[in-house]
Amino acid sequence: MQQLFSNFLNMVQTIVAVLKNDIVSWQNEPEIVTEVTAIESELDTANNLNVDLLASSKNAAKNAVKEDFSTIVLLTLKLCNKISVYAKRNNNHELLMLSDQSSSSLSAGKRNDAIDRCLGIVSKAETMLNVLQPFKVTQDEINTIHQHIENYKEHTNRHSVELTNSKTQNQDLATIVGSLHKRVDILDNLVYGFIDDESVIARYKTARVVHDFGKNKTNKNKTTDESSSTSQVVK
């Protein structure tokens, strides 16, 4: 849907530019002037929203969450191997049940549950640091995992905010695009009805072609396809 919006907005930008090049043919037609001015205003708002949405779609926070999670699992697994050496040598079966992990077992289930699982192991190691130090378990190692867990929580919250903002912006963009569809439809009638210069009309018709994934849609097909898609979003 984002691509559909972008295609449509590019088309509107083109027809406005084409009409402005031919302004002498309609500058004394107040109905056309009013409609073009309104379209330009709504187009600016829509383009700004679209730029924000395209930027947020890069999912910086979402990618950071994935990276944090992978790092936490990797570091916790390394810690588990060290703890397991101590547990096996001291026949500490309870501790071994906690530390006997694989990458799959640590990351199983919901991501937040997996983080809690890793945190439980790290916290246990921290309480046993005095006996685990000979097995290369250090406070710095534990602090590093704690920091990655804090980063994970921060990035998760940021991603949640981004999703909420994107949803609101998508709804706003859909509303403006729906309004622009109506305005451009009216503009069609104004251009075809008020302008006598056939060369101006021909240039306008050419500009009304929407380029979608490399395929041109005619004005007739565009109106049917895009109006249907936009109405679904607006609803």
Coordinates of N, CA and C in Angstrom, one line a residue:
M1 N 0.8 -1.2 0.0 CA 0.0 0.0 0.0 C 0.9 1.3 0.0
Q2 N 2.0 1.2 0.7 CA 2.9 2.3 0.7 C 3.4 2.7 -0.7
Q3 N 3.7 1.6 -1.5 CA 4.1 1.9 -2.9 C 3.0 2.5 -3.7
L4 N 1.8 2.0 -3.5 CA 0.6 2.6 -4.2 C 0.5 4.1 -3.9
F5 N 0.6 4.4 -2.6 CA 0.5 5.8 -2.3 C 1.6 6.6 -3.0
S6 N 2.8 6.1 -2.9 CA 4.0 6.8 -3.5 C 3.8 7.0 -5.0
N7 N 3.3 6.0 -5.7 CA 3.0 6.1 -7.1 C 2.0 7.2 -7.4
F8 N 0.9 7.2 -6.6 CA -0.1 8.2 -6.9 C 0.4 9.6 -6.6
L9 N 1.1 9.8 -5.5 CA 1.6 11.1 -5.2 C 2.6 11.6 -6.2
N10 N 3.4 10.7 -6.8 CA 4.3 11.1 -7.9 C 3.5 11.5 -9.1
M11 N 2.4 10.9 -9.4 CA 1.6 11.3 -10.5 C 1.0 12.6 -10.3
V12 N 0.5 12.9 -9.1 CA -0.1 14.2 -8.7 C 0.9 15.3 -8.9
Q13 N 2.1 15.0 -8.4 CA 3.2 16.0 -8.5 C 3.5 16.3 -10.0
T14 N 3.4 15.3 -10.8 CA 3.7 15.5 -12.2 C 2.6 16.3 -12.9
I15 N 1.4 16.1 -12.6 CA 0.3 16.8 -13.3 C 0.3 18.3 -12.8
V16 N 0.7 18.5 -11.5 CA 0.7 19.9 -11.1 C 1.9 20.6 -11.8
A17 N 3.0 20.0 -12.0 CA 4.1 20.6 -12.7 C 3.8 20.9 -14.1
V18 N 3.1 19.9 -14.8 CA 2.7 20.1 -16.2 C 1.7 21.3 -16.3
L19 N 0.7 21.3 -15.4 CA -0.2 22.4 -15.5 C 0.4 23.8 -15.2
K20 N 1.4 23.8 -14.3 CA 2.0 25.1 -14.1 C 2.9 25.6 -15.3
N21 N 3.4 24.6 -16.0 CA 4.1 25.0 -17.3 C 3.1 25.6 -18.3
D22 N 1.9 25.2 -18.2 CA 0.8 25.7 -19.1 C -0.1 26.7 -18.4
I23 N 0.4 27.4 -17.4 CA -0.5 28.2 -16.6 C -1.2 29.3 -17.4
V24 N -0.7 29.7 -18.5 CA -1.3 30.8 -19.3 C -2.7 30.3 -19.8
S25 N -2.9 29.0 -19.9 CA -4.1 28.5 -20.5 C -5.2 28.4 -19.4
W26 N -4.9 28.6 -18.1 CA -5.9 28.5 -17.1 C -5.8 29.5 -16.0
Q27 N -4.8 30.4 -16.0 CA -4.6 31.3 -14.9 C -5.8 32.2 -14.7
N28 N -6.6 32.4 -15.7 CA -7.8 33.2 -15.5 C -9.1 32.4 -15.3
E29 N -8.9 31.1 -14.9 CA -10.1 30.3 -14.6 C -10.0 30.0 -13.1
P30 N -10.8 30.8 -12.3 CA -10.7 30.7 -10.8 C -11.0 29.3 -10.3
E31 N -11.9 28.5 -10.9 CA -12.2 27.2 -10.5 C -10.9 26.3 -10.6
I32 N -10.2 26.4 -11.7 CA -9.0 25.6 -11.8 C -7.9 26.1 -10.8
V33 N -7.8 27.4 -10.7 CA -6.8 28.0 -9.8 C -7.0 27.5 -8.4
T34 N -8.3 27.5 -8.0 CA -8.6 27.1 -6.6 C -8.3 25.6 -6.4
E35 N -8.6 24.8 -7.4 CA -8.4 23.3 -7.2 C -6.9 23.0 -7.2
V36 N -6.1 23.6 -8.1 CA -4.7 23.4 -8.2 C -4.0 23.8 -6.9
T37 N -4.5 25.0 -6.3 CA -3.9 25.4 -5.1 C -4.2 24.5 -3.9
A38 N -5.4 24.0 -3.9 CA -5.8 23.0 -2.8 C -5.0 21.7 -3.0
I39 N -4.8 21.3 -4.2 CA -4.1 20.0 -4.5 C -2.6 20.2 -4.0
E40 N -2.0 21.3 -4.3 CA -0.6 21.6 -3.9 C -0.5 21.5 -2.4
S41 N -1.4 22.1 -1.7 CA -1.4 22.1 -0.3 C -1.5 20.7 0.3
E42 N -2.4 20.0 -0.2 CA -2.6 18.6 0.3 C -1.4 17.7 -0.1
L43 N -0.9 18.0 -1.3 CA 0.2 17.2 -1.8 C 1.5 17.4 -0.9
D44 N 1.7 18.6 -0.4 CA 2.8 18.9 0.4 C 2.7 18.2 1.7
T45 N 1.5 18.2 2.3 CA 1.2 17.5 3.6 C 1.4 16.0 3.4
A46 N 0.9 15.4 2.3 CA 1.0 14.0 2.0 C 2.5 13.6 1.8
N47 N 3.2 14.4 1.0 CA 4.6 14.1 0.8 C 5.5 14.0 2.1
N48 N 5.2 15.0 3.0 CA 5.9 15.0 4.2 C 5.6 13.8 5.1
L49 N 4.3 13.4 5.1 CA 4.0 12.1 5.8 C 4.6 10.9 5.1
N50 N 4.6 10.9 3.8 CA 5.2 9.8 3.1 C 6.7 9.6 3.4
V51 N 7.4 10.7 3.4 CA 8.8 10.7 3.7 C 9.1 10.1 5.1
D52 N 8.2 10.6 6.1 CA 8.4 10.1 7.4 C 8.1 8.6 7.5
L53 N 7.1 8.1 6.8 CA 6.8 6.7 6.8 C 7.9 5.9 6.1
L54 N 8.4 6.4 5.0 CA 9.5 5.6 4.4 C 10.7 5.6 5.3
A55 N 11.0 6.6 6.0 CA 12.1 6.6 6.9 C 11.9 5.6 8.1
S56 N 10.7 5.6 8.6 CA 10.4 4.7 9.7 C 10.3 3.2 9.2
S57 N 10.1 3.0 7.9 CA 10.0 1.7 7.4 C 11.3 1.0 7.4
K58 N 12.4 1.7 7.6 CA 13.7 1.1 7.7 C 13.9 0.3 9.0
N59 N 13.0 0.6 9.9 CA 13.0 -0.3 11.1 C 14.3 -0.3 11.9
A60 N 14.9 0.9 12.1 CA 16.2 0.9 12.9 C 16.0 0.3 14.3
A61 N 15.0 0.6 15.0 CA 14.8 0.1 16.3 C 14.5 -1.4 16.3
K62 N 13.7 -1.8 15.3 CA 13.4 -3.3 15.2 C 14.6 -4.1 14.9
N63 N 15.5 -3.6 14.0 CA 16.7 -4.3 13.7 C 17.6 -4.3 15.0
A64 N 17.6 -3.2 15.7 CA 18.4 -3.1 16.9 C 18.0 -4.2 18.0
V65 N 16.6 -4.4 18.1 CA 16.1 -5.4 19.0 C 16.6 -6.8 18.6
K66 N 16.6 -7.1 17.3 CA 17.1 -8.4 16.8 C 18.5 -8.6 17.2
E67 N 19.3 -7.5 16.9 CA 20.8 -7.6 17.2 C 21.0 -7.8 18.7
D68 N 20.3 -7.0 19.5 CA 20.4 -7.2 21.0 C 20.1 -8.6 21.4
F69 N 19.0 -9.1 20.9 CA 18.5 -10.4 21.3 C 19.6 -11.5 20.9
S70 N 20.1 -11.4 19.7 CA 21.1 -12.4 19.3 C 22.4 -12.3 20.1
T71 N 22.8 -11.1 20.5 CA 24.0 -10.9 21.3 C 23.7 -11.5 22.7
I72 N 22.6 -11.2 23.3 CA 22.3 -11.7 24.6 C 22.3 -13.2 24.7
V73 N 21.7 -13.9 23.7 CA 21.7 -15.3 23.6 C 23.1 -15.9 23.5
L74 N 23.9 -15.3 22.6 CA 25.2 -15.7 22.4 C 26.1 -15.6 23.6
L75 N 26.0 -14.5 24.3 CA 26.8 -14.2 25.5 C 26.4 -15.1 26.7
T76 N 25.0 -15.3 26.8 CA 24.5 -16.2 27.9 C 24.9 -17.6 27.6
L77 N 24.9 -18.0 26.4 CA 25.3 -19.4 26.1 C 26.7 -19.7 26.5
K78 N 27.6 -18.7 26.2 CA 29.0 -18.8 26.6 C 29.1 -18.9 28.1
L79 N 28.3 -18.1 28.8 CA 28.3 -18.1 30.2 C 27.8 -19.5 30.7
C80 N 26.8 -20.0 30.1 CA 26.3 -21.3 30.5 C 27.3 -22.4 30.4
N81 N 28.1 -22.4 29.4 CA 29.2 -23.4 29.2 C 30.2 -23.3 30.4
K82 N 30.5 -22.2 30.8 CA 31.4 -22.0 31.9 C 30.8 -22.5 33.2
I83 N 29.5 -22.2 33.4 CA 28.8 -22.6 34.6 C 28.7 -24.1 34.7
S84 N 28.5 -24.7 33.5 CA 28.3 -26.2 33.4 C 29.5 -26.9 33.8
V85 N 30.7 -26.3 33.5 CA 31.9 -27.0 34.0 C 32.0 -27.1 35.5
Y86 N 31.7 -26.0 36.2 CA 31.6 -26.0 37.6 C 30.5 -27.0 38.1
A87 N 29.3 -27.0 37.5 CA 28.2 -27.8 38.0 C 28.6 -29.3 37.8
K88 N 29.2 -29.7 36.7 CA 29.5 -31.1 36.5 C 30.6 -31.5 37.4
R89 N 31.6 -30.7 37.6 CA 32.7 -31.1 38.5 C 32.2 -31.2 40.0
N90 N 31.2 -30.5 40.3 CA 30.7 -30.5 41.7 C 29.4 -31.2 41.9
N91 N 29.0 -32.0 40.8 CA 27.8 -32.7 40.9 C 26.6 -31.9 41.3
N92 N 26.6 -30.7 40.9 CA 25.4 -29.7 41.2 C 24.4 -29.9 40.1
H93 N 23.5 -30.9 40.3 CA 22.5 -31.2 39.3 C 21.5 -30.0 39.0
E94 N 21.1 -29.4 40.1 CA 20.2 -28.3 40.0 C 20.8 -27.2 39.2
L95 N 22.0 -26.8 39.4 CA 22.7 -25.8 38.6 C 22.9 -26.2 37.2
L96 N 23.2 -27.5 37.0 CA 23.4 -28.0 35.7 C 22.1 -27.9 34.8
M97 N 21.0 -28.2 35.5 CA 19.7 -28.1 34.8 C 19.5 -26.7 34.3
L98 N 20.0 -25.7 35.0 CA 19.8 -24.3 34.6 C 20.8 -23.9 33.5
S99 N 22.0 -24.5 33.6 CA 23.0 -24.0 32.7 C 23.2 -24.9 31.4
D100 N 22.6 -26.1 31.5 CA 22.7 -27.0 30.3 C 21.8 -26.5 29.2
Q101 N 22.3 -25.6 28.4 CA 21.5 -24.9 27.4 C 22.1 -25.0 26.0
S102 N 21.3 -24.8 25.0 CA 21.8 -24.6 23.6 C 21.2 -23.3 23.1
S103 N 21.7 -22.9 22.0 CA 21.1 -21.6 21.4 C 19.6 -21.7 21.2
S104 N 19.2 -22.9 20.8 CA 17.7 -23.1 20.6 C 16.9 -23.0 21.8
S105 N 17.4 -23.7 22.9 CA 16.7 -23.7 24.1 C 16.7 -22.3 24.8
L106 N 17.8 -21.6 24.7 CA 17.8 -20.3 25.3 C 16.8 -19.3 24.6
S107 N 16.7 -19.4 23.3 CA 15.9 -18.5 22.5 C 14.5 -19.0 22.3
A108 N 14.1 -20.1 22.8 CA 12.8 -20.7 22.6 C 11.7 -19.9 23.1
G109 N 10.5 -19.9 22.4 CA 9.3 -19.2 22.9 C 9.3 -17.8 22.5
K110 N 8.5 -17.0 23.2 CA 8.5 -15.5 23.0 C 9.8 -14.9 23.3
R111 N 10.1 -13.8 22.6 CA 11.4 -13.2 22.8 C 11.6 -12.7 24.2
N112 N 10.6 -12.1 24.8 CA 10.7 -11.6 26.2 C 10.9 -12.7 27.2
D113 N 10.2 -13.8 26.9 CA 10.4 -15.0 27.8 C 11.9 -15.5 27.7
A114 N 12.4 -15.5 26.6 CA 13.8 -15.9 26.4 C 14.7 -15.0 27.1
I115 N 14.4 -13.7 27.1 CA 15.3 -12.7 27.8 C 15.2 -12.9 29.3
D116 N 14.0 -13.2 29.8 CA 13.9 -13.5 31.2 C 14.7 -14.8 31.6
R117 N 14.7 -15.8 30.7 CA 15.5 -17.0 30.9 C 17.0 -16.7 31.0
C118 N 17.4 -15.9 30.1 CA 18.8 -15.5 30.1 C 19.2 -14.7 31.4
L119 N 18.2 -13.8 31.7 CA 18.4 -13.0 32.9 C 18.5 -13.8 34.2
G120 N 17.7 -14.9 34.2 CA 17.7 -15.8 35.4 C 19.1 -16.5 35.5
I121 N 19.6 -16.9 34.4 CA 20.9 -17.5 34.4 C 22.0 -16.6 34.9
V122 N 22.0 -15.4 34.3 CA 23.0 -14.4 34.6 C 22.9 -14.0 36.1
S123 N 21.7 -13.8 36.6 CA 21.5 -13.5 38.0 C 22.0 -14.6 38.9
K124 N 21.8 -15.8 38.6 CA 22.3 -16.9 39.3 C 23.8 -16.9 39.4
A125 N 24.4 -16.7 38.2 CA 25.9 -16.6 38.1 C 26.5 -15.5 39.0
E126 N 25.7 -14.4 39.1 CA 26.2 -13.3 39.8 C 26.2 -13.6 41.3
T127 N 25.3 -14.4 41.8 CA 25.3 -14.8 43.2 C 26.4 -15.8 43.6
M128 N 26.9 -16.5 42.5 CA 27.9 -17.5 42.7 C 29.3 -17.1 42.2
L129 N 29.5 -15.8 42.0 CA 30.6 -15.3 41.3 C 31.9 -15.7 42.0
N130 N 31.9 -15.8 43.3 CA 33.1 -16.2 44.1 C 33.6 -17.6 43.7
V131 N 32.7 -18.5 43.4 CA 33.1 -19.9 43.1 C 33.2 -20.1 41.6
L132 N 32.7 -19.2 40.8 CA 32.7 -19.3 39.4 C 33.9 -18.6 38.7
Q133 N 34.5 -17.7 39.5 CA 35.7 -17.0 38.9 C 36.8 -17.8 38.4
P134 N 37.1 -19.0 39.0 CA 38.1 -19.9 38.5 C 37.8 -20.4 37.1
F135 N 36.5 -20.3 36.7 CA 36.0 -20.8 35.5 C 35.8 -19.7 34.5
K136 N 36.5 -18.6 34.7 CA 36.5 -17.4 33.9 C 35.2 -16.7 33.8
V137 N 34.4 -16.8 34.8 CA 33.2 -16.0 34.9 C 33.5 -14.7 35.7
T138 N 33.3 -13.6 35.0 CA 33.8 -12.3 35.6 C 32.6 -11.4 35.8
Q139 N 32.8 -10.4 36.7 CA 31.7 -9.4 36.8 C 31.6 -8.5 35.6
D140 N 32.6 -8.3 34.9 CA 32.6 -7.5 33.6 C 31.7 -8.3 32.6
E141 N 31.9 -9.6 32.5 CA 31.1 -10.4 31.6 C 29.6 -10.3 32.0
I142 N 29.3 -10.4 33.2 CA 27.9 -10.3 33.7 C 27.3 -8.9 33.4
N143 N 28.1 -7.9 33.7 CA 27.7 -6.5 33.5 C 27.4 -6.3 32.0
T144 N 28.2 -6.9 31.1 CA 28.0 -6.7 29.7 C 26.6 -7.3 29.3
I145 N 26.3 -8.5 29.8 CA 25.0 -9.1 29.4 C 23.9 -8.2 30.0
H146 N 24.0 -7.7 31.2 CA 23.0 -6.9 31.8 C 22.8 -5.6 30.9
Q147 N 23.9 -5.1 30.4 CA 23.8 -3.9 29.6 C 23.0 -4.2 28.3
H148 N 23.3 -5.3 27.7 CA 22.6 -5.7 26.4 C 21.1 -5.9 26.7
I149 N 20.8 -6.4 27.9 CA 19.4 -6.6 28.2 C 18.7 -5.3 28.4
E150 N 19.4 -4.3 29.0 CA 18.8 -2.9 29.1 C 18.7 -2.3 27.7
N151 N 19.6 -2.5 26.8 CA 19.5 -2.0 25.5 C 18.4 -2.6 24.7
Y152 N 18.2 -3.9 25.0 CA 17.1 -4.6 24.3 C 15.7 -4.0 24.8
K153 N 15.6 -3.8 26.1 CA 14.3 -3.2 26.6 C 14.1 -1.8 26.0
E154 N 15.2 -1.0 25.9 CA 15.1 0.4 25.4 C 14.7 0.3 23.9
H155 N 15.3 -0.5 23.1 CA 15.0 -0.6 21.7 C 13.6 -1.2 21.5
T156 N 13.2 -2.1 22.3 CA 11.8 -2.7 22.2 C 10.8 -1.6 22.5
N157 N 11.0 -0.8 23.5 CA 10.0 0.3 23.7 C 10.0 1.3 22.6
R158 N 11.2 1.6 22.1 CA 11.3 2.6 20.9 C 10.6 2.0 19.7
H159 N 10.7 0.7 19.5 CA 10.1 0.1 18.3 C 8.5 0.2 18.5
S160 N 8.1 0.0 19.7 CA 6.6 0.0 20.0 C 6.1 1.4 19.7
V161 N 6.8 2.4 20.1 CA 6.4 3.8 19.8 C 6.4 4.1 18.3
E162 N 7.4 3.6 17.6 CA 7.5 3.7 16.1 C 6.3 3.1 15.4
L163 N 5.9 1.9 15.9 CA 4.8 1.2 15.3 C 3.5 2.0 15.5
T164 N 3.3 2.6 16.7 CA 2.1 3.4 17.0 C 2.1 4.7 16.1
N165 N 3.3 5.3 16.0 CA 3.4 6.5 15.2 C 3.1 6.2 13.7
S166 N 3.7 5.1 13.2 CA 3.5 4.7 11.8 C 2.0 4.4 11.5
K167 N 1.4 3.8 12.4 CA -0.1 3.5 12.2 C -0.9 4.7 12.1
T168 N -0.6 5.7 13.0 CA -1.3 7.0 12.9 C -1.0 7.7 11.6
Q169 N 0.3 7.8 11.2 CA 0.7 8.5 10.0 C 0.1 7.8 8.8
N170 N 0.0 6.5 8.8 CA -0.6 5.7 7.7 C -2.1 6.1 7.5
Q171 N -2.8 6.2 8.6 CA -4.2 6.6 8.6 C -4.3 8.0 8.1
D172 N -3.5 8.9 8.5 CA -3.5 10.3 8.1 C -3.2 10.4 6.6
L173 N -2.2 9.6 6.1 CA -1.9 9.6 4.7 C -3.0 9.1 3.9
A174 N -3.6 8.0 4.3 CA -4.7 7.4 3.6 C -5.9 8.4 3.4
T175 N -6.1 9.2 4.5 CA -7.2 10.2 4.4 C -6.9 11.3 3.4
I176 N -5.6 11.7 3.4 CA -5.2 12.8 2.5 C -5.2 12.3 1.0
V177 N -4.7 11.0 0.8 CA -4.7 10.5 -0.5 C -6.1 10.3 -1.0
G178 N -7.0 9.9 -0.2 CA -8.4 9.8 -0.6 C -9.0 11.1 -1.0
S179 N -8.6 12.2 -0.3 CA -9.1 13.5 -0.6 C -8.5 14.0 -2.0
L180 N -7.2 13.6 -2.2 CA -6.5 14.0 -3.4 C -7.1 13.3 -4.6
H181 N -7.5 12.0 -4.4 CA -8.2 11.3 -5.5 C -9.4 12.1 -6.0
K182 N -10.2 12.6 -5.0 CA -11.4 13.3 -5.4 C -11.1 14.6 -6.1
R183 N -10.0 15.3 -5.5 CA -9.7 16.6 -6.1 C -9.1 16.4 -7.6
V184 N -8.3 15.4 -7.8 CA -7.8 15.1 -9.1 C -8.9 14.7 -10.1
D185 N -9.9 14.0 -9.6 CA -11.0 13.6 -10.4 C -11.8 14.9 -10.8
I186 N -11.9 15.8 -9.9 CA -12.6 17.1 -10.3 C -11.7 17.9 -11.2
L187 N -10.4 17.8 -11.0 CA -9.5 18.6 -11.9 C -9.6 18.0 -13.3
D188 N -9.8 16.7 -13.4 CA -9.9 16.1 -14.8 C -11.1 16.9 -15.5
N189 N -12.2 17.0 -14.8 CA -13.4 17.6 -15.4 C -13.1 19.1 -15.8
L190 N -12.4 19.8 -14.9 CA -12.0 21.2 -15.1 C -11.1 21.3 -16.3
V191 N -10.1 20.5 -16.4 CA -9.2 20.6 -17.5 C -9.9 20.3 -18.8
Y192 N -10.6 19.2 -18.8 CA -11.3 18.8 -20.1 C -12.4 19.7 -20.5
G193 N -13.0 20.3 -19.5 CA -14.2 21.2 -19.8 C -13.9 22.7 -19.9
F194 N -12.8 23.1 -19.3 CA -12.6 24.6 -19.3 C -11.4 25.0 -20.2
I195 N -10.5 24.1 -20.5 CA -9.4 24.4 -21.4 C -9.7 24.0 -22.8
D196 N -9.4 24.9 -23.7 CA -9.7 24.7 -25.2 C -8.4 24.2 -25.9
D197 N -7.3 24.5 -25.4 CA -6.0 24.1 -26.1 C -5.8 22.6 -26.0
E198 N -6.0 21.9 -27.1 CA -5.8 20.4 -27.1 C -4.4 19.9 -26.8
S199 N -3.4 20.7 -27.1 CA -2.1 20.3 -26.7 C -1.9 20.3 -25.2
V200 N -2.5 21.3 -24.6 CA -2.4 21.3 -23.1 C -3.1 20.1 -22.5
I201 N -4.3 19.8 -23.0 CA -5.0 18.7 -22.6 C -4.2 17.4 -22.8
A202 N -3.6 17.3 -23.9 CA -2.8 16.1 -24.3 C -1.7 15.9 -23.3
R203 N -1.0 17.0 -22.9 CA 0.1 16.9 -22.0 C -0.4 16.5 -20.6
Y204 N -1.6 17.0 -20.3 CA -2.2 16.7 -19.0 C -2.5 15.2 -18.9
K205 N -3.1 14.7 -20.0 CA -3.5 13.2 -20.1 C -2.2 12.4 -19.9
T206 N -1.1 12.8 -20.6 CA 0.1 12.0 -20.5 C 0.6 12.0 -19.0
A207 N 0.5 13.1 -18.4 CA 0.9 13.2 -17.0 C 0.1 12.4 -16.0
R208 N -1.2 12.1 -16.5 CA -2.1 11.4 -15.6 C -1.8 9.9 -15.6
V209 N -0.8 9.4 -16.3 CA -0.5 8.0 -16.3 C 0.3 7.7 -15.0
V210 N -0.1 6.7 -14.3 CA 0.6 6.3 -13.0 C 1.6 5.2 -13.3
H211 N 2.8 5.4 -12.9 CA 3.8 4.4 -13.1 C 3.9 3.5 -11.9
D212 N 3.5 2.2 -12.1 CA 3.4 1.3 -10.9 C 4.2 0.1 -11.2
F213 N 5.4 -0.1 -10.4 CA 6.3 -1.2 -10.6 C 6.7 -1.4 -12.0
G214 N 6.9 -0.3 -12.7 CA 7.4 -0.5 -14.1 C 6.3 -0.6 -15.1
K215 N 5.0 -0.7 -14.7 CA 3.9 -0.9 -15.6 C 3.0 0.3 -15.6
N216 N 2.7 0.8 -16.8 CA 1.9 2.0 -16.9 C 0.4 1.6 -16.8
K217 N -0.3 2.4 -16.0 CA -1.8 2.2 -16.0 C -2.4 3.4 -16.7
T218 N -3.4 3.1 -17.5 CA -4.1 4.2 -18.2 C -4.9 5.0 -17.2
N219 N -5.4 6.2 -17.6 CA -6.2 7.0 -16.7 C -7.4 6.2 -16.2
K220 N -8.1 5.5 -17.2 CA -9.3 4.7 -16.8 C -9.0 3.6 -15.8
N221 N -7.9 2.8 -16.1 CA -7.6 1.7 -15.2 C -7.1 2.2 -13.9
K222 N -6.3 3.3 -13.9 CA -5.8 3.9 -12.7 C -6.9 4.3 -11.7
T223 N -7.9 5.0 -12.3 CA -9.0 5.5 -11.5 C -9.7 4.3 -10.8
T224 N -9.9 3.2 -11.5 CA -10.6 2.1 -11.0 C -9.8 1.4 -9.9
D225 N -8.5 1.1 -10.2 CA -7.7 0.3 -9.3 C -7.3 1.1 -8.1
E226 N -6.9 2.4 -8.3 CA -6.4 3.2 -7.1 C -7.5 3.6 -6.2
S227 N -8.7 3.9 -6.8 CA -9.8 4.3 -6.0 C -10.3 3.2 -5.1
S228 N -10.3 2.0 -5.7 CA -10.7 0.8 -4.9 C -9.7 0.5 -3.8
S229 N -8.4 0.6 -4.1 CA -7.4 0.3 -3.1 C -7.4 1.4 -2.0
T230 N -7.5 2.6 -2.4 CA -7.5 3.7 -1.4 C -8.8 3.6 -0.5
S231 N -9.9 3.3 -1.1 CA -11.1 3.3 -0.3 C -11.0 2.2 0.7
Q232 N -10.3 1.1 0.4 CA -10.2 0.0 1.4 C -9.4 0.5 2.6
V233 N -8.4 1.4 2.3 CA -7.5 1.9 3.4 C -8.3 2.9 4.3
V234 N -9.0 3.8 3.6 CA -9.7 4.8 4.3 C -10.8 4.3 5.2
K235 N -11.5 3.2 4.7 CA -12.5 2.6 5.5 C -11.9 2.0 6.8

